[in-house]
Short mmCIF file of C-alpha atoms and ligand atoms in Angstrom, two decimals:
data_model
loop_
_atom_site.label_atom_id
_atom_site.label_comp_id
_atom_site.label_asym_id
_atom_site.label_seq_id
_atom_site.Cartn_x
_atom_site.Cartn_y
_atom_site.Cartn_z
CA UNK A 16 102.65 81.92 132.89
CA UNK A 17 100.81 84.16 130.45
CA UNK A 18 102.68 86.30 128.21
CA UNK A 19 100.47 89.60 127.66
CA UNK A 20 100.26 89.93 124.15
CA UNK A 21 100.80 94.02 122.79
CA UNK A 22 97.80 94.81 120.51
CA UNK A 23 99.26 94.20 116.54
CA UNK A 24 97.73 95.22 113.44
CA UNK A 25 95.45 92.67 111.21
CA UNK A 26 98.21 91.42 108.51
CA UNK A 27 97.25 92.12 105.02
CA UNK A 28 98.47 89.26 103.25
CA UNK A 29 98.57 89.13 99.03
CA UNK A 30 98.88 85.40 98.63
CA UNK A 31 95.95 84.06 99.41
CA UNK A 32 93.68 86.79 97.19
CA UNK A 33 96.47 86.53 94.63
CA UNK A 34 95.75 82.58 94.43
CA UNK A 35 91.74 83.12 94.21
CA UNK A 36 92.53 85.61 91.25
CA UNK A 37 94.80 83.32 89.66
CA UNK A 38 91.62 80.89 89.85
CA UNK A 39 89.09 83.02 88.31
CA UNK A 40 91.84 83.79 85.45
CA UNK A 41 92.58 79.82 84.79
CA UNK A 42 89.24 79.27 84.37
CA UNK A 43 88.41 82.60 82.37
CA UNK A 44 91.74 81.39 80.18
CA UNK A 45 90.66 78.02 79.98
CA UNK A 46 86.81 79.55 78.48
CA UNK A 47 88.44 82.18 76.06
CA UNK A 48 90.99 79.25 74.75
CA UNK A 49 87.58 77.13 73.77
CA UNK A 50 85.44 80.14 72.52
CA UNK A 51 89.33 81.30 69.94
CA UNK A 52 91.09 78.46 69.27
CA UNK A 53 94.00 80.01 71.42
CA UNK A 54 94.99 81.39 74.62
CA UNK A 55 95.26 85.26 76.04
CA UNK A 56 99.17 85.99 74.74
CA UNK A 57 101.21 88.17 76.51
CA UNK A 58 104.64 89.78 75.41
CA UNK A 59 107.25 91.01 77.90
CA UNK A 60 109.60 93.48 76.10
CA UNK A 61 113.36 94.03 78.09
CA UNK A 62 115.68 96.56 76.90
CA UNK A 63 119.16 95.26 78.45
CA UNK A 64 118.81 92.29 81.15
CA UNK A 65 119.73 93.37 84.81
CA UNK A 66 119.37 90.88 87.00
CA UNK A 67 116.60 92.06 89.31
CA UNK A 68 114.36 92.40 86.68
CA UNK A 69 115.04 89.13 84.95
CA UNK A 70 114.12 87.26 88.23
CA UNK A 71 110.74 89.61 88.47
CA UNK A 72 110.77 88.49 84.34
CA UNK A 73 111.00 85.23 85.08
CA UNK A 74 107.84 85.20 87.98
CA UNK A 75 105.75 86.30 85.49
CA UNK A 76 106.20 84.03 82.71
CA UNK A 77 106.53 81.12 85.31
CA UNK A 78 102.71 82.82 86.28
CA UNK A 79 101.39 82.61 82.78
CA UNK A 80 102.30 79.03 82.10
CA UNK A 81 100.61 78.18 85.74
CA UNK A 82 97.05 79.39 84.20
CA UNK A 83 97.47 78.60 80.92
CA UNK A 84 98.51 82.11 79.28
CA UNK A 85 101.15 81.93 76.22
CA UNK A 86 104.17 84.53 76.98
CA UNK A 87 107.05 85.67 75.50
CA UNK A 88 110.59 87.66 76.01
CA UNK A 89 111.46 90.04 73.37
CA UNK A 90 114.82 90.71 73.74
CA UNK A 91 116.13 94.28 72.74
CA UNK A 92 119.68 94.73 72.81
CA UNK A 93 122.52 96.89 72.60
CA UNK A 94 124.09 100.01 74.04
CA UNK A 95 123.35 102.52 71.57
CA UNK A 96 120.38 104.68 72.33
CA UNK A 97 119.09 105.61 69.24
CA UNK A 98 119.56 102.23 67.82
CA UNK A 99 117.85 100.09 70.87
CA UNK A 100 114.73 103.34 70.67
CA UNK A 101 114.24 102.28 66.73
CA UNK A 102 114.22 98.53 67.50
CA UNK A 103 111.89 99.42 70.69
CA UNK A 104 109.51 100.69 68.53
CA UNK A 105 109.64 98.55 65.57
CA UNK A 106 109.19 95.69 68.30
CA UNK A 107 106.04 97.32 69.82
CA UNK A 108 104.65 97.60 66.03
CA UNK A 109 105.28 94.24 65.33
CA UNK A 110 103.52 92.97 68.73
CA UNK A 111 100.62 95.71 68.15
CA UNK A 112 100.04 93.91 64.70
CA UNK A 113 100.10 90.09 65.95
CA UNK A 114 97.16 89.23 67.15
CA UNK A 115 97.90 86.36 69.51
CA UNK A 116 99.64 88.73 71.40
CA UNK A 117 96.95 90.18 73.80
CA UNK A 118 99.03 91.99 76.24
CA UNK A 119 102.31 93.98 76.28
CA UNK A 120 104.83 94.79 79.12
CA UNK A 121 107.99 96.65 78.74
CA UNK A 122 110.18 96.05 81.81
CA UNK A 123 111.04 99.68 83.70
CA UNK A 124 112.91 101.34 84.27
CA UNK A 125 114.34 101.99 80.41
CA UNK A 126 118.05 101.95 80.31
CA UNK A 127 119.27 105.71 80.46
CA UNK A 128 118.82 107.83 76.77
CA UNK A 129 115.85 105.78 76.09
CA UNK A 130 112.69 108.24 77.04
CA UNK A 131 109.37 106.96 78.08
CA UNK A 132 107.89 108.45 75.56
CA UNK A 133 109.34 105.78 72.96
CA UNK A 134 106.68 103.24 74.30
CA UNK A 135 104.17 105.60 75.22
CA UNK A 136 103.94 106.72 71.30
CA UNK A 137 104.13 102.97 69.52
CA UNK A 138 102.27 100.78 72.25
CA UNK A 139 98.70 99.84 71.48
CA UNK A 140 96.27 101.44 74.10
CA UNK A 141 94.14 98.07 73.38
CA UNK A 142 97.32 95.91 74.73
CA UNK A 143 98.81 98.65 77.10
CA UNK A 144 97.76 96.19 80.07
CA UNK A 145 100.19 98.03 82.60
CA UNK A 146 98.48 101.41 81.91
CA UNK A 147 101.14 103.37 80.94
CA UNK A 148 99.55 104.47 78.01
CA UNK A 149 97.86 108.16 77.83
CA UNK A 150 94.82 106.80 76.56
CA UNK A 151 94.51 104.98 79.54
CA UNK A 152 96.18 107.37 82.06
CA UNK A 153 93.49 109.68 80.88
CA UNK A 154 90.15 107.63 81.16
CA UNK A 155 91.35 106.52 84.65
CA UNK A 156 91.62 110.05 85.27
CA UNK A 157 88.31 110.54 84.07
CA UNK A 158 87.31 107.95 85.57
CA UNK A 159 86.62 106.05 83.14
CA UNK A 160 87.39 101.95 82.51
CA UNK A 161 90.87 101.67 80.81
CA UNK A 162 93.82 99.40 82.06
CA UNK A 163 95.44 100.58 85.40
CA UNK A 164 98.94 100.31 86.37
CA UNK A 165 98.90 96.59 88.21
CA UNK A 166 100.45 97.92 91.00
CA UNK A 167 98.00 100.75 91.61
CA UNK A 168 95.20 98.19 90.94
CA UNK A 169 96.68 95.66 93.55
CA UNK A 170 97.03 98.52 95.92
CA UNK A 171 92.95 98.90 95.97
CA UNK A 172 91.82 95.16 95.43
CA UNK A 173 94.20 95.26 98.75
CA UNK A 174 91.45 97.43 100.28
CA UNK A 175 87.97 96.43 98.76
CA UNK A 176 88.98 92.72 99.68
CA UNK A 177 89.92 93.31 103.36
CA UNK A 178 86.93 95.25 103.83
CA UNK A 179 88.23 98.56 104.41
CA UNK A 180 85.63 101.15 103.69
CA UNK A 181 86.77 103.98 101.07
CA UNK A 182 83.52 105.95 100.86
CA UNK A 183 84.21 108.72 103.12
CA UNK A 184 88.37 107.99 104.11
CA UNK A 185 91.40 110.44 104.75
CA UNK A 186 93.24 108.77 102.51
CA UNK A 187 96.97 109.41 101.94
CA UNK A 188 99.05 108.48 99.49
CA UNK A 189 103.19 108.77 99.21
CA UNK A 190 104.40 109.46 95.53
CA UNK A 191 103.02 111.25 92.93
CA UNK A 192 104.70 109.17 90.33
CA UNK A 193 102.62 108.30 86.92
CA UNK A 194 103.07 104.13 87.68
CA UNK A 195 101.97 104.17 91.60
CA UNK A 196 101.21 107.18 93.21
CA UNK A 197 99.21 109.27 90.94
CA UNK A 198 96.94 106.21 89.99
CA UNK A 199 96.42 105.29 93.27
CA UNK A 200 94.96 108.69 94.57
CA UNK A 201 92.78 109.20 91.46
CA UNK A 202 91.38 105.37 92.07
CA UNK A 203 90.64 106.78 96.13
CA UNK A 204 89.05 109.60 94.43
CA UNK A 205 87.12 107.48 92.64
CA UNK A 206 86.58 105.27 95.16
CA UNK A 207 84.85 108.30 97.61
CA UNK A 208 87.70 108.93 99.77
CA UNK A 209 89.32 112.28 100.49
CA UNK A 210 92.99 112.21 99.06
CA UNK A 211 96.17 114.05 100.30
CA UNK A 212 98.97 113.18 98.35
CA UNK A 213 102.27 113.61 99.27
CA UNK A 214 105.94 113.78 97.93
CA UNK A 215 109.46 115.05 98.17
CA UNK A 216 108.20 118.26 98.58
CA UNK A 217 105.84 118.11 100.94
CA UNK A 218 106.56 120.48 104.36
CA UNK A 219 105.42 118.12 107.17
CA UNK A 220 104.95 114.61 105.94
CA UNK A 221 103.93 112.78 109.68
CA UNK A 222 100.95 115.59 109.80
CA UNK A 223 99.37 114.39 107.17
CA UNK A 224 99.81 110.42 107.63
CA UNK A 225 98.63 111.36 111.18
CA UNK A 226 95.46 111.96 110.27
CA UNK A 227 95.13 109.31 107.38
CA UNK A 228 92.84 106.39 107.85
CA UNK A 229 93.79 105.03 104.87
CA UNK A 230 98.15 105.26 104.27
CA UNK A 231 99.62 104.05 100.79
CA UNK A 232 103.56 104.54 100.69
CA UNK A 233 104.71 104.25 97.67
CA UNK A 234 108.12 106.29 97.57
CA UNK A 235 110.98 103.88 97.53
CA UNK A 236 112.52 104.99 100.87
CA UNK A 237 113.19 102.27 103.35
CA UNK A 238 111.78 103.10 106.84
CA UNK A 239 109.85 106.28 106.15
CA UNK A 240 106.68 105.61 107.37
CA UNK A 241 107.36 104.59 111.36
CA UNK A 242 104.27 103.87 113.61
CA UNK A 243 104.37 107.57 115.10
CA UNK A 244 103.32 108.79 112.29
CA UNK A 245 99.89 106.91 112.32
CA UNK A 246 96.75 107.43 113.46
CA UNK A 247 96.05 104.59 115.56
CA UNK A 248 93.80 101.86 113.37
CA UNK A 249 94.89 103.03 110.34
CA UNK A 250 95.24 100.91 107.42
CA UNK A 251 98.59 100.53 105.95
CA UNK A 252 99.27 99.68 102.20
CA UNK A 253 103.04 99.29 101.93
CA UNK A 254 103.94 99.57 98.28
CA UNK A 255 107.73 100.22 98.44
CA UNK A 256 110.23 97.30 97.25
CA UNK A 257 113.77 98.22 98.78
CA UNK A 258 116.77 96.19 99.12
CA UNK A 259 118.70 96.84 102.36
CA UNK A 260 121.26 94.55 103.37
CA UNK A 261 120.56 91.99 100.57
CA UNK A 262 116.68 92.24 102.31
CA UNK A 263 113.57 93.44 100.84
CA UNK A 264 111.72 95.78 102.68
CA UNK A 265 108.89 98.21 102.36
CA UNK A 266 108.62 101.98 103.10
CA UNK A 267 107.19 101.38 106.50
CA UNK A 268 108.71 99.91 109.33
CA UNK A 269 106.69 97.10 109.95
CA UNK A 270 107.53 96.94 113.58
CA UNK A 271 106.44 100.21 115.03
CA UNK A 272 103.36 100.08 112.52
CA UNK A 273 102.23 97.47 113.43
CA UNK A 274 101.57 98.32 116.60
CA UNK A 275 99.78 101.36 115.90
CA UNK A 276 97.92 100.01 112.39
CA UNK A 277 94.71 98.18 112.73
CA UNK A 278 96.10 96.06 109.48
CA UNK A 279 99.45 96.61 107.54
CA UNK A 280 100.81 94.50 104.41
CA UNK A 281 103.85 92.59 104.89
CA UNK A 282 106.88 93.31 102.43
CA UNK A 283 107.67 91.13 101.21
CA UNK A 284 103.91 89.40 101.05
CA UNK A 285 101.46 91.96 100.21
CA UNK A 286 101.14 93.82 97.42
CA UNK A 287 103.90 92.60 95.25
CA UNK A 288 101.87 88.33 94.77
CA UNK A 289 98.92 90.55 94.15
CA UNK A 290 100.22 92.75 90.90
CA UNK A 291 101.36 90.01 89.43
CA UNK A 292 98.12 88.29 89.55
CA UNK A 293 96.13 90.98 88.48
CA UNK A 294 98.41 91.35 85.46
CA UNK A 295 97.35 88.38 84.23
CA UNK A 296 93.75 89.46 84.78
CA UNK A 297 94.54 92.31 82.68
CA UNK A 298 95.61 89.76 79.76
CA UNK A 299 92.60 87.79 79.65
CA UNK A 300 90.61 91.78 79.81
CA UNK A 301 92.64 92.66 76.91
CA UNK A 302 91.97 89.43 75.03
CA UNK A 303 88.50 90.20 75.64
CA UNK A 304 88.29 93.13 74.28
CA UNK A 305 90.32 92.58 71.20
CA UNK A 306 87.70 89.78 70.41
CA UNK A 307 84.86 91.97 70.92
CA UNK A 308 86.55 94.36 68.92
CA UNK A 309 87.60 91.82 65.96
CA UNK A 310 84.10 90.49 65.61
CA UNK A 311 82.83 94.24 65.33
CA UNK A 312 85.20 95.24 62.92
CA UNK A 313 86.79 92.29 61.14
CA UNK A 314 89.78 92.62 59.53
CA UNK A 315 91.14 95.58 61.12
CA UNK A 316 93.87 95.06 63.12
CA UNK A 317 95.63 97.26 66.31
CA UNK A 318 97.66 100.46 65.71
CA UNK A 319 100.88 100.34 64.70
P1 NAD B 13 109.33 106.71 91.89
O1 NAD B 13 110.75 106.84 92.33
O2 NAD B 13 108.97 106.94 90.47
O3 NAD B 13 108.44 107.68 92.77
C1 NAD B 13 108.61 107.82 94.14
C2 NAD B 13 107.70 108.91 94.65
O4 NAD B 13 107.88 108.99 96.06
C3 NAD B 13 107.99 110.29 94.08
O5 NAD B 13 106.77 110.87 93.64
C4 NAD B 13 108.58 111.08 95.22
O6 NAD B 13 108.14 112.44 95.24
C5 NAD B 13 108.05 110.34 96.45
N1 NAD B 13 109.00 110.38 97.56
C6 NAD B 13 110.28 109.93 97.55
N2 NAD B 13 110.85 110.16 98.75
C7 NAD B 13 109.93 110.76 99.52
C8 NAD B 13 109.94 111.26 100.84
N3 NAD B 13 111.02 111.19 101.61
N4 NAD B 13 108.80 111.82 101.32
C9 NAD B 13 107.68 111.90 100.54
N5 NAD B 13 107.63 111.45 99.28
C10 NAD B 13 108.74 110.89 98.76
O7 NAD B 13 108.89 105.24 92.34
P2 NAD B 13 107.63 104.35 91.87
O8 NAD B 13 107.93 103.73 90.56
O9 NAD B 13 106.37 105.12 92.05
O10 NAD B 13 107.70 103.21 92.96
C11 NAD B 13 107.48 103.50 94.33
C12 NAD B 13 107.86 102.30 95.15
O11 NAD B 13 107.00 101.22 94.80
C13 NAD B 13 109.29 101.78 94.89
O12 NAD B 13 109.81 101.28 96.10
C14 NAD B 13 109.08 100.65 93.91
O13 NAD B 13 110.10 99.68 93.99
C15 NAD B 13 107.77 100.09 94.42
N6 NAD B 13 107.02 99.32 93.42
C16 NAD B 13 106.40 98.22 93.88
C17 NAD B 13 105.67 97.42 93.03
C18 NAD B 13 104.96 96.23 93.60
O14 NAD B 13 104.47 95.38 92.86
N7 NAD B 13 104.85 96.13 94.93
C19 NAD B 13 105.59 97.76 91.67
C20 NAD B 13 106.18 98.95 91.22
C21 NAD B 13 106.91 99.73 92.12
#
């Protein structure tokens, strides 16, 4: 008997380009360790540990070690606001000024009465490799090269390395926010699509997914995206991470999608392997860069 298989989207899977990048940055490690005398550093900065984040901590420093990157946890604790913001900041100073630290994360979100803005005004632009700076925020939007949020960048390599042609796309994206959405869309722009992007407030949300060839969600809601709401062969970049029922999940349901999609990214599977490999690309850009920058001006060191 022959079971008549229903037509299912092209699965978009992040390992496998995630492992190739973690190649090119061994061996890129491995070159800038001979040329320095050391290897790309990167500093992880956590205000207050919450579980979720230590294990997504913890993937990235296992990551480092795996291609040869030094990294480090700076701790900053406490439950007093202003206290934790002052030690936030002298931290950031102190990591802006060392230089075998290449490349700074601080873990989000920021416990509550600690404002962006606190990293934002002490973090080097230079070591900023998650792009949350507004140096960097602003030559992407200028489009410009500066360091991109990972995510955002994972969400594109996603694209260029399946093949799917930007030049010329509907592209929508779901979420405006300054980490994901926002990025995303101005990297489309970039990239020669045409860019709709949608949020909370937007009237009729399937209307414009409906005619997307291109879909990012990106809004944290479990489900939101179903297969109706696509154009049939559209490509489907699910960034969401949701829990639901001690499962992770994306923002589109994967089964109605997928039926519909002409390729979708699996959550989890997809993006997620991908930005963390192409945060570690980000180090070894950053260490780069500093070196360029130390032999051009020696002696001065990053802001602080
Ligand atoms: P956010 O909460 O800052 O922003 C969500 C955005 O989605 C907002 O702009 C909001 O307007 C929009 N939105 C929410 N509900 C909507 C709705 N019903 N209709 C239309 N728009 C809606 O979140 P974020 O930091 O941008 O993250 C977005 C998602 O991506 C989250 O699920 C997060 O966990 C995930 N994420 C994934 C990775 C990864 O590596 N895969 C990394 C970072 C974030």
């Amino acid at each position: 008997m022959t079971v008549q298989a229903s037509p299912s989207a092209r699965l978009l899977e992040g390992a496998p380009i995630a492992a190739e990048i973690r190649a090119r940055v061994a061996s890129d490690v491995a070159e800038f360790a001979g040329a320095h005398g050391r290897p790309p550093g990167l500093a992880v900065v956590v205000c207050g540990r919450s579980a979720p984040s230590m294990v997504y901590l913890e993937r990235i420093l296992k990551a480092c070690a795996a291609v040869g990157i030094e990294s480090q946890f700076v701790d900053v604790p406490g439950d007093d606001s202003a206290a934790q913001s002052a030690q936030l900041t002298a931290a950031l100073h102190r990591l802006n000024a060392d230089s075998s630290v290449s490349g700074i994360i601080v873990q989000m979100p920021l416990p509550p009465g600690i404002g962006l803005r606190v990293v934002v005004d002490a973090i080097d632009p230079l070591k900023d490799i998650d792009g949350i700076h507004p140096l960097n925020a602003g030559l992407l939007r200028l489009g410009y090269e500066g360091f991109v949020p990972a995510t955002a960048h994972a969400a594109l390599e996603m694209l260029e390395h399946s093949g799917v042609t930007i030049p010329g796309a509907e592209a929508v994206v779901i979420g405006r926010s300054p980490v994901v959405g926002m990025p995303v869309a101005f990297m489309l722009v970039k990239g020669g699509a045409t860019v709709t992007v949608c949020h909370t407030k937007t009237r009729d949300l399937a209307a414009h997914t409906r005619r997307a060839d291109i879909v990012i969600a990106a809004a944290g809601r479990p489900g939101l995206i179903t297969g109706a709401m696509l154009k049939p062969g559209a490509v489907v970049i699910d960034v969401g991470i949701n829990v639901v029922d001690g499962r992770i999940v994306g923002d589109v349901d994967f089964e109605s999608a997928r039926e519909v999609a002409a390729a979708i990214t699996p959550v989890p599977g997809g993006v997620g392997p991908l930005t963390n490999a192409l945060l570690l690309a980000h180090v070894v850009r950053a260490a780069q860069r500093q070196a360029v920058e130390r032999t051009a001006a020696p002696g001065v060191g990053g802001a602080s």
